[in-house]
Tab-separated table of C-alpha atoms and ligand atoms in Angstrom:
chain	number	residue	atom	x	y	z
L	8	MET	CA	25.504	-2.853	14.493
L	9	ILE	CA	25.127	-5.950	12.338
L	10	THR	CA	21.564	-6.844	13.354
L	11	ALA	CA	18.488	-4.660	13.341
L	12	THR	CA	14.737	-5.223	13.616
L	13	ALA	CA	12.132	-2.887	12.174
L	14	LEU	CA	8.322	-2.777	12.125
L	15	ALA	CA	6.162	-1.211	9.411
L	16	HIS	CA	2.406	-0.992	8.763
L	17	PRO	CA	0.701	-1.702	5.460
L	18	ASN	CA	-1.152	1.240	3.918
L	19	ILE	CA	-4.341	1.724	1.933
L	20	ALA	CA	-4.181	4.067	-1.061
L	21	PHE	CA	-6.883	6.712	-1.392
L	22	ILE	CA	-5.422	8.041	-4.652
L	23	LYS	CA	-3.925	5.045	-6.396
L	24	TYR	CA	-0.554	4.325	-7.940
L	25	TRP	CA	-0.967	2.237	-11.106
L	26	GLY	CA	1.731	2.165	-13.743
L	27	ASN	CA	5.419	3.186	-13.832
L	28	ARG	CA	7.357	5.516	-16.089
L	29	ASP	CA	10.393	3.350	-15.235
L	30	ASN	CA	9.536	-0.222	-14.199
L	31	ALA	CA	13.040	-1.122	-12.941
L	32	LEU	CA	13.267	1.933	-10.688
L	33	ARG	CA	9.546	1.858	-9.850
L	34	LEU	CA	9.115	5.514	-10.745
L	35	PRO	CA	5.348	6.038	-10.899
L	36	VAL	CA	3.336	7.750	-13.633
L	37	ASN	CA	1.377	9.664	-10.993
L	38	GLY	CA	1.548	10.680	-7.321
L	39	SER	CA	-0.588	8.920	-4.710
L	40	ILE	CA	-2.048	9.351	-1.211
L	41	SER	CA	-2.615	6.772	1.534
L	42	MET	CA	-2.985	6.117	5.226
L	43	ASN	CA	-1.046	3.571	7.279
L	44	LEU	CA	-3.033	0.768	8.917
L	45	ASP	CA	-2.573	0.578	12.652
L	46	GLY	CA	-2.542	-2.829	14.348
L	47	LEU	CA	-1.450	-4.620	11.159
L	48	PHE	CA	2.301	-4.904	10.738
L	49	THR	CA	5.330	-6.683	9.356
L	50	ARG	CA	8.314	-7.145	11.678
L	51	THR	CA	11.634	-7.873	9.978
L	52	THR	CA	15.082	-8.663	11.343
L	53	VAL	CA	18.170	-8.367	9.158
L	54	SER	CA	21.574	-9.749	10.228
L	55	PHE	CA	24.633	-9.278	8.068
L	56	ASN	CA	27.053	-12.174	8.723
L	57	SER	CA	29.548	-14.520	7.089
L	58	THR	CA	27.019	-16.836	5.394
L	59	LYS	CA	27.572	-17.554	1.695
L	60	ARG	CA	24.251	-16.210	0.434
L	61	ASP	CA	21.228	-14.200	1.482
L	62	SER	CA	18.422	-16.135	3.085
L	63	LEU	CA	14.783	-15.196	3.698
L	64	SER	CA	12.078	-16.625	5.924
L	65	ILE	CA	8.532	-15.254	5.975
L	66	ASN	CA	6.205	-16.418	8.751
L	67	LYS	CA	8.758	-19.179	9.556
L	68	GLN	CA	8.720	-20.496	5.965
L	69	GLU	CA	11.953	-20.511	3.951
L	70	VAL	CA	11.562	-18.430	0.757
L	71	THR	CA	13.824	-18.871	-2.326
L	72	GLY	CA	13.517	-17.974	-6.048
L	73	LYS	CA	11.863	-14.711	-7.078
L	74	GLY	CA	10.806	-13.728	-3.540
L	75	LEU	CA	14.400	-13.987	-2.300
L	76	ASP	CA	15.769	-12.252	-5.448
L	77	ARG	CA	13.518	-9.235	-4.767
L	78	VAL	CA	14.875	-8.985	-1.215
L	79	SER	CA	18.492	-9.458	-2.367
L	80	TYR	CA	17.984	-6.599	-4.810
L	81	ILE	CA	17.315	-4.232	-1.855
L	82	LEU	CA	20.150	-5.755	0.158
L	83	ASP	CA	22.501	-5.149	-2.810
L	84	LEU	CA	21.540	-1.463	-2.831
L	85	VAL	CA	22.220	-1.254	0.904
L	86	ARG	CA	25.563	-3.119	0.606
L	87	LYS	CA	26.608	-0.679	-2.105
L	88	MET	CA	25.649	2.372	-0.002
L	89	ALA	CA	27.393	0.997	3.125
L	90	ASN	CA	30.318	-0.389	1.183
L	91	ILE	CA	30.042	-3.873	2.722
L	92	ASN	CA	29.992	-7.375	1.208
L	93	GLU	CA	28.412	-9.523	3.899
L	94	ARG	CA	25.372	-11.608	3.011
L	95	ALA	CA	22.241	-11.318	5.164
L	96	GLU	CA	19.769	-13.455	7.033
L	97	VAL	CA	16.303	-11.926	6.813
L	98	THR	CA	13.413	-13.125	8.944
L	99	SER	CA	10.020	-11.533	8.582
L	100	GLU	CA	6.591	-12.002	10.163
L	101	ASN	CA	3.198	-10.505	9.246
L	102	ASN	CA	0.208	-10.444	11.574
L	103	PHE	CA	-2.248	-10.289	8.615
L	104	PRO	CA	-2.922	-12.655	5.664
L	105	ALA	CA	-0.736	-12.128	2.578
L	106	GLY	CA	-2.373	-11.655	-0.832
L	107	ALA	CA	-5.666	-10.569	0.746
L	108	GLY	CA	-5.970	-7.105	-0.754
L	109	ILE	CA	-3.871	-5.631	2.017
L	110	ALA	CA	-0.565	-4.709	0.457
L	111	SER	CA	1.766	-7.019	2.391
L	112	SER	CA	4.597	-5.940	0.078
L	113	ALA	CA	4.264	-2.334	1.297
L	114	ALA	CA	4.855	-3.206	4.953
L	115	ALA	CA	7.430	-5.833	3.990
L	116	PHE	CA	9.693	-3.569	1.910
L	117	ALA	CA	9.334	-0.626	4.308
L	118	ALA	CA	10.460	-2.839	7.225
L	119	LEU	CA	13.226	-4.342	5.087
L	120	ALA	CA	14.547	-0.945	3.998
L	121	LEU	CA	14.723	0.292	7.583
L	122	ALA	CA	16.100	-2.926	9.180
L	123	SER	CA	18.723	-3.578	6.480
L	124	SER	CA	20.056	-0.017	6.308
L	125	ARG	CA	20.337	0.132	10.137
L	126	ALA	CA	21.991	-3.308	10.292
L	127	ALA	CA	24.523	-2.080	7.715
L	128	GLY	CA	25.359	0.877	9.943
L	129	LEU	CA	23.573	3.498	7.802
L	130	THR	CA	21.310	6.208	9.210
L	131	LEU	CA	19.204	7.254	6.224
L	132	SER	CA	16.781	10.177	6.207
L	133	GLU	CA	13.040	9.477	5.959
L	134	ALA	CA	13.118	10.442	2.259
L	135	GLN	CA	16.094	8.189	1.546
L	136	LEU	CA	14.353	5.285	3.337
L	137	SER	CA	11.200	5.921	1.329
L	138	VAL	CA	13.215	5.816	-1.922
L	139	LEU	CA	14.901	2.555	-0.864
L	140	ALA	CA	11.563	0.942	0.083
L	141	ARG	CA	10.096	2.155	-3.248
L	142	ARG	CA	12.694	0.113	-5.162
L	143	GLY	CA	11.203	-3.066	-3.628
L	144	SER	CA	7.513	-2.126	-4.056
L	145	GLY	CA	6.193	1.292	-5.026
L	146	SER	CA	3.551	1.462	-2.328
L	147	ALA	CA	6.222	0.586	0.311
L	148	SER	CA	7.527	4.148	-0.102
L	149	ARG	CA	4.296	5.252	1.639
L	150	SER	CA	4.727	2.897	4.627
L	151	ILE	CA	7.850	4.768	5.844
L	152	PRO	CA	6.312	8.108	6.993
L	153	ALA	CA	3.559	8.359	9.649
L	154	GLY	CA	-0.211	8.724	9.355
L	155	PHE	CA	-1.616	10.255	6.159
L	156	VAL	CA	1.006	10.126	3.456
L	157	GLU	CA	1.613	11.495	-0.033
L	158	TRP	CA	4.102	9.967	-2.500
L	159	GLN	CA	5.210	12.589	-4.952
L	160	MET	CA	6.023	11.158	-8.383
L	161	GLY	CA	9.186	13.272	-8.370
L	162	LYS	CA	11.459	14.434	-11.155
L	163	ASP	CA	14.017	11.658	-10.762
L	164	GLU	CA	15.048	8.653	-8.719
L	165	ALA	CA	16.098	10.543	-5.550
L	166	ASP	CA	13.068	12.815	-5.711
L	167	SER	CA	10.334	10.184	-5.860
L	168	TYR	CA	9.562	9.610	-2.180
L	169	ALA	CA	6.698	9.843	0.276
L	170	PHE	CA	6.124	12.274	3.169
L	171	SER	CA	3.513	12.715	5.880
L	172	ILE	CA	0.751	15.264	5.141
L	173	ALA	CA	-0.883	14.778	8.557
L	174	PRO	CA	0.007	12.733	11.635
L	175	ALA	CA	-1.956	9.596	12.623
L	176	ASP	CA	-3.980	11.436	15.266
L	177	HIS	CA	-5.102	14.163	12.793
L	178	TRP	CA	-8.353	12.385	11.861
L	179	ASN	CA	-9.966	9.343	13.396
L	180	LEU	CA	-10.571	7.285	10.242
L	181	VAL	CA	-11.032	3.536	10.367
L	182	ASP	CA	-10.556	1.014	7.568
L	183	CYS	CA	-12.976	-1.954	7.795
L	184	VAL	CA	-11.526	-4.422	5.286
L	185	ALA	CA	-14.299	-6.726	4.057
L	186	ILE	CA	-12.647	-9.983	3.081
L	187	VAL	CA	-14.509	-11.589	0.174
L	188	SER	CA	-11.571	-13.666	-1.053
L	189	SER	CA	-8.456	-14.713	0.817
L	190	SER	CA	-6.929	-16.556	-2.161
L	191	HIS	CA	-3.694	-15.193	-3.618
L	192	LYS	CA	-4.472	-12.895	-6.549
L	193	LYS	CA	-3.618	-14.259	-9.999
L	194	THR	CA	-1.915	-11.150	-11.348
L	195	GLY	CA	0.306	-9.294	-8.951
L	196	SER	CA	0.785	-5.535	-9.045
L	197	THR	CA	4.285	-5.694	-10.630
L	198	GLU	CA	2.806	-7.336	-13.743
L	199	GLY	CA	-0.201	-5.022	-13.511
L	200	HIS	CA	1.912	-1.857	-13.572
L	201	ALA	CA	3.736	-3.169	-16.636
L	202	ILE	CA	0.504	-3.467	-18.708
L	203	ALA	CA	-1.309	-0.377	-17.352
L	204	GLY	CA	-0.249	1.602	-20.428
L	205	THR	CA	-2.084	-0.828	-22.741
L	206	SER	CA	-5.426	0.573	-21.570
L	207	PRO	CA	-6.650	3.527	-23.668
L	208	LEU	CA	-8.002	4.962	-20.399
L	209	GLN	CA	-4.635	5.119	-18.634
L	210	ASN	CA	-3.644	8.424	-20.231
L	211	ALA	CA	-6.830	10.093	-19.027
L	212	ARG	CA	-6.359	8.640	-15.539
L	213	VAL	CA	-2.807	9.934	-15.293
L	214	THR	CA	-3.522	13.381	-16.788
L	215	ASP	CA	-6.320	13.918	-14.269
L	216	ALA	CA	-4.357	12.614	-11.238
L	217	PRO	CA	-3.094	16.027	-9.944
L	218	ARG	CA	-6.729	17.204	-9.675
L	219	ARG	CA	-7.757	14.111	-7.665
L	220	ILE	CA	-4.667	14.378	-5.426
L	221	GLU	CA	-5.481	18.000	-4.630
L	222	ILE	CA	-9.124	17.202	-3.774
L	223	CYS	CA	-8.111	14.234	-1.604
L	224	ARG	CA	-5.309	16.110	0.219
L	225	ASN	CA	-7.676	19.024	0.957
L	226	ALA	CA	-10.459	16.729	2.131
L	227	ILE	CA	-8.055	15.031	4.563
L	228	LEU	CA	-6.607	18.332	5.819
L	229	LYS	CA	-10.110	19.828	6.302
L	230	LYS	CA	-11.575	16.526	7.545
L	231	ASP	CA	-14.350	16.852	4.972
L	232	PHE	CA	-15.680	13.291	4.936
L	233	GLU	CA	-18.237	13.734	2.107
L	234	ALA	CA	-15.590	15.136	-0.271
L	235	PHE	CA	-13.141	12.455	0.898
L	236	ALA	CA	-15.555	9.537	0.302
L	237	ASN	CA	-16.522	10.835	-3.143
L	238	ILE	CA	-12.926	11.232	-4.323
L	239	ILE	CA	-11.619	7.885	-3.012
L	240	GLU	CA	-14.479	5.966	-4.655
L	241	HIS	CA	-13.995	7.891	-7.888
L	242	ASP	CA	-10.223	7.213	-7.923
L	243	SER	CA	-10.650	3.499	-7.133
L	244	ASP	CA	-13.276	3.159	-9.895
L	245	ILE	CA	-10.961	4.905	-12.376
L	246	MET	CA	-8.031	2.596	-11.564
L	247	HIS	CA	-10.221	-0.495	-11.909
L	248	SER	CA	-11.544	0.822	-15.247
L	249	VAL	CA	-7.919	0.930	-16.441
L	250	MET	CA	-7.285	-2.566	-15.106
L	251	MET	CA	-10.399	-3.994	-16.814
L	252	THR	CA	-9.502	-2.417	-20.142
L	253	SER	CA	-5.809	-3.348	-20.237
L	254	ASN	CA	-4.360	-6.117	-22.363
L	255	PRO	CA	-4.685	-8.737	-20.934
L	256	PRO	CA	-7.677	-7.424	-18.992
L	257	LEU	CA	-7.548	-7.591	-15.194
L	258	MET	CA	-10.812	-8.129	-13.374
L	259	TYR	CA	-10.155	-8.214	-9.643
L	260	TRP	CA	-13.746	-7.823	-8.411
L	261	GLN	CA	-16.024	-10.622	-7.242
L	262	SER	CA	-19.816	-10.278	-7.094
L	263	ALA	CA	-19.615	-9.573	-3.348
L	264	THR	CA	-17.201	-6.695	-4.126
L	265	VAL	CA	-19.857	-4.971	-6.235
L	266	GLU	CA	-22.605	-5.732	-3.696
L	267	ILE	CA	-20.547	-3.909	-1.065
L	268	PHE	CA	-20.203	-0.850	-3.375
L	269	HIS	CA	-24.004	-0.609	-3.634
L	270	GLN	CA	-24.497	-1.022	0.092
L	271	VAL	CA	-21.799	1.526	1.035
L	272	ARG	CA	-23.375	4.147	-1.253
L	273	GLU	CA	-26.827	3.515	0.228
L	274	TRP	CA	-25.475	3.748	3.755
L	275	ARG	CA	-23.754	7.051	2.948
L	276	ALA	CA	-26.896	8.436	1.325
L	277	SER	CA	-28.780	7.658	4.520
L	278	GLY	CA	-26.207	9.480	6.685
L	279	LEU	CA	-23.548	6.912	7.665
L	280	PRO	CA	-20.029	8.315	6.991
L	281	VAL	CA	-18.548	5.512	4.749
L	282	GLY	CA	-16.711	5.233	1.446
L	283	TYR	CA	-15.049	2.344	-0.379
L	284	THR	CA	-11.741	1.730	-2.111
L	285	VAL	CA	-10.206	-1.405	-3.601
L	286	ASP	CA	-6.569	-2.260	-4.389
L	287	ALA	CA	-5.407	-5.033	-6.744
L	288	GLY	CA	-7.740	-7.649	-5.294
L	289	ALA	CA	-11.402	-8.404	-4.504
L	290	ASN	CA	-11.528	-7.212	-0.901
L	291	VAL	CA	-13.152	-3.895	-0.150
L	292	HIS	CA	-11.621	-1.308	2.168
L	293	VAL	CA	-14.587	0.467	3.687
L	294	ILE	CA	-13.322	3.687	5.232
L	295	CYS	CA	-15.418	5.349	7.920
L	296	LEU	CA	-15.267	7.762	10.808
L	297	GLY	CA	-14.099	6.045	14.041
L	298	ASP	CA	-17.472	6.538	15.765
L	299	SER	CA	-19.206	4.479	13.084
L	300	ALA	CA	-16.686	1.623	12.849
L	301	LYS	CA	-18.670	-0.844	15.016
L	302	GLU	CA	-21.850	-0.258	13.028
L	303	VAL	CA	-20.027	-0.542	9.673
L	304	GLU	CA	-18.332	-3.764	10.739
L	305	LYS	CA	-21.657	-5.234	11.852
L	306	ARG	CA	-23.370	-4.336	8.551
L	307	LEU	CA	-20.474	-5.679	6.456
L	308	ARG	CA	-20.533	-9.024	8.266
L	309	LYS	CA	-24.183	-9.486	7.215
L	310	ILE	CA	-23.442	-9.207	3.484
L	311	PRO	CA	-23.373	-12.639	1.792
L	312	GLY	CA	-19.884	-13.481	0.577
L	313	VAL	CA	-18.084	-11.485	3.281
L	314	SER	CA	-16.085	-14.057	5.253
L	315	ASP	CA	-14.337	-11.692	7.662
L	316	VAL	CA	-13.765	-8.023	8.468
L	317	LEU	CA	-10.397	-6.625	9.609
L	318	VAL	CA	-10.521	-3.286	11.408
L	319	ALA	CA	-7.639	-0.835	11.458
L	320	GLY	CA	-7.209	2.769	12.514
L	321	VAL	CA	-4.528	5.186	11.293
L	322	GLY	CA	-0.984	3.875	11.807
L	323	GLY	CA	2.346	5.518	12.589
L	324	ALA	CA	5.706	5.502	10.843
L	325	ALA	CA	7.994	2.534	10.231
L	326	LYS	CA	10.271	2.217	13.281
L	327	VAL	CA	13.288	0.342	14.624
L	328	VAL	CA	12.261	-1.957	17.478
D	402	PMV	O1	3.368	-1.305	-4.605
D	402	PMV	P1	2.738	-2.222	-5.568
D	402	PMV	O2	3.593	-2.531	-6.747
D	402	PMV	O3	2.259	-3.491	-4.866
D	402	PMV	O4	1.455	-1.519	-6.170
D	402	PMV	C1	0.307	-1.122	-5.418
D	402	PMV	C2	-0.837	-0.876	-6.310
D	402	PMV	C3	-2.148	-0.582	-5.609
D	402	PMV	O5	-2.194	-1.178	-4.342
D	402	PMV	C4	-3.268	-1.168	-6.470
D	402	PMV	C5	-2.395	0.917	-5.487
D	402	PMV	C6	-1.590	1.647	-4.436
D	402	PMV	O6	-1.330	2.831	-4.700
D	402	PMV	O7	-1.263	1.082	-3.402
């Protein structure tokens, strides 16, 4: 086969990845946990043919420069594995806004890893696909397996991959993403990872990560929402403390971001099962039990500064379509 199309979901991290021990290989300084976001996806088609160079279009817009280089880097790894020289045409579409605090790069590189390896005639294992996706964007490693996913930091390159800890139907969690800013973030995560070590708090964050991972994994497996909400908020706050104290400092939050934190904690104290987490952006992922999603969405929409709310359940694995 010379053409293949794959679909992958973005994911939201509950225990965050922030900082690499090897930036080129995207080997993380700590493990992380996430869930895939159902309903949101990137669909990517890769065709190896006789064109002179790789080409990339995202949402029908031609992409060149750094964006294309990052894709060619993955295609080069695939060409090497498959022992082929053909250049590729890559067309990709997202059904959610890029740069809006939903990691579009995670879905993008997961779909690219699957589509390009299949188009090149390779049938990689889930772990190998996760490793390949990781080389494009660390969090993309977690968009390969289904449902609730853990990315082990691993001992080396081949060992740093993600696997499912529970299928999508294990627990009916819903992510209500409160959009407070849809502008493209100023500092992307690749640059952020590179300066994470300049924060004096990063060492403490990393040293304590195995404890947080264990608590989060157990809370998911036991469906203990209270423990889950407490650990995801704690982990998100720790990562943002590192971001704010790095050099240069990264402040992703807007005032509406902080207002949502206060509201979510009040709602939880009064019995609504909700917790918040924020990636490298201003938008707040408010995680709740499925039964409460309508109520949470309604309340979020009333908060000044919230322009929209995206709602997503737990998503499946990346797949060939
Ligand atoms: O995969 P990257 O390089 O876009 O980094 C993702 C970083 C966070 O979204 C902030 C945390 C995470 O684990 O997804």
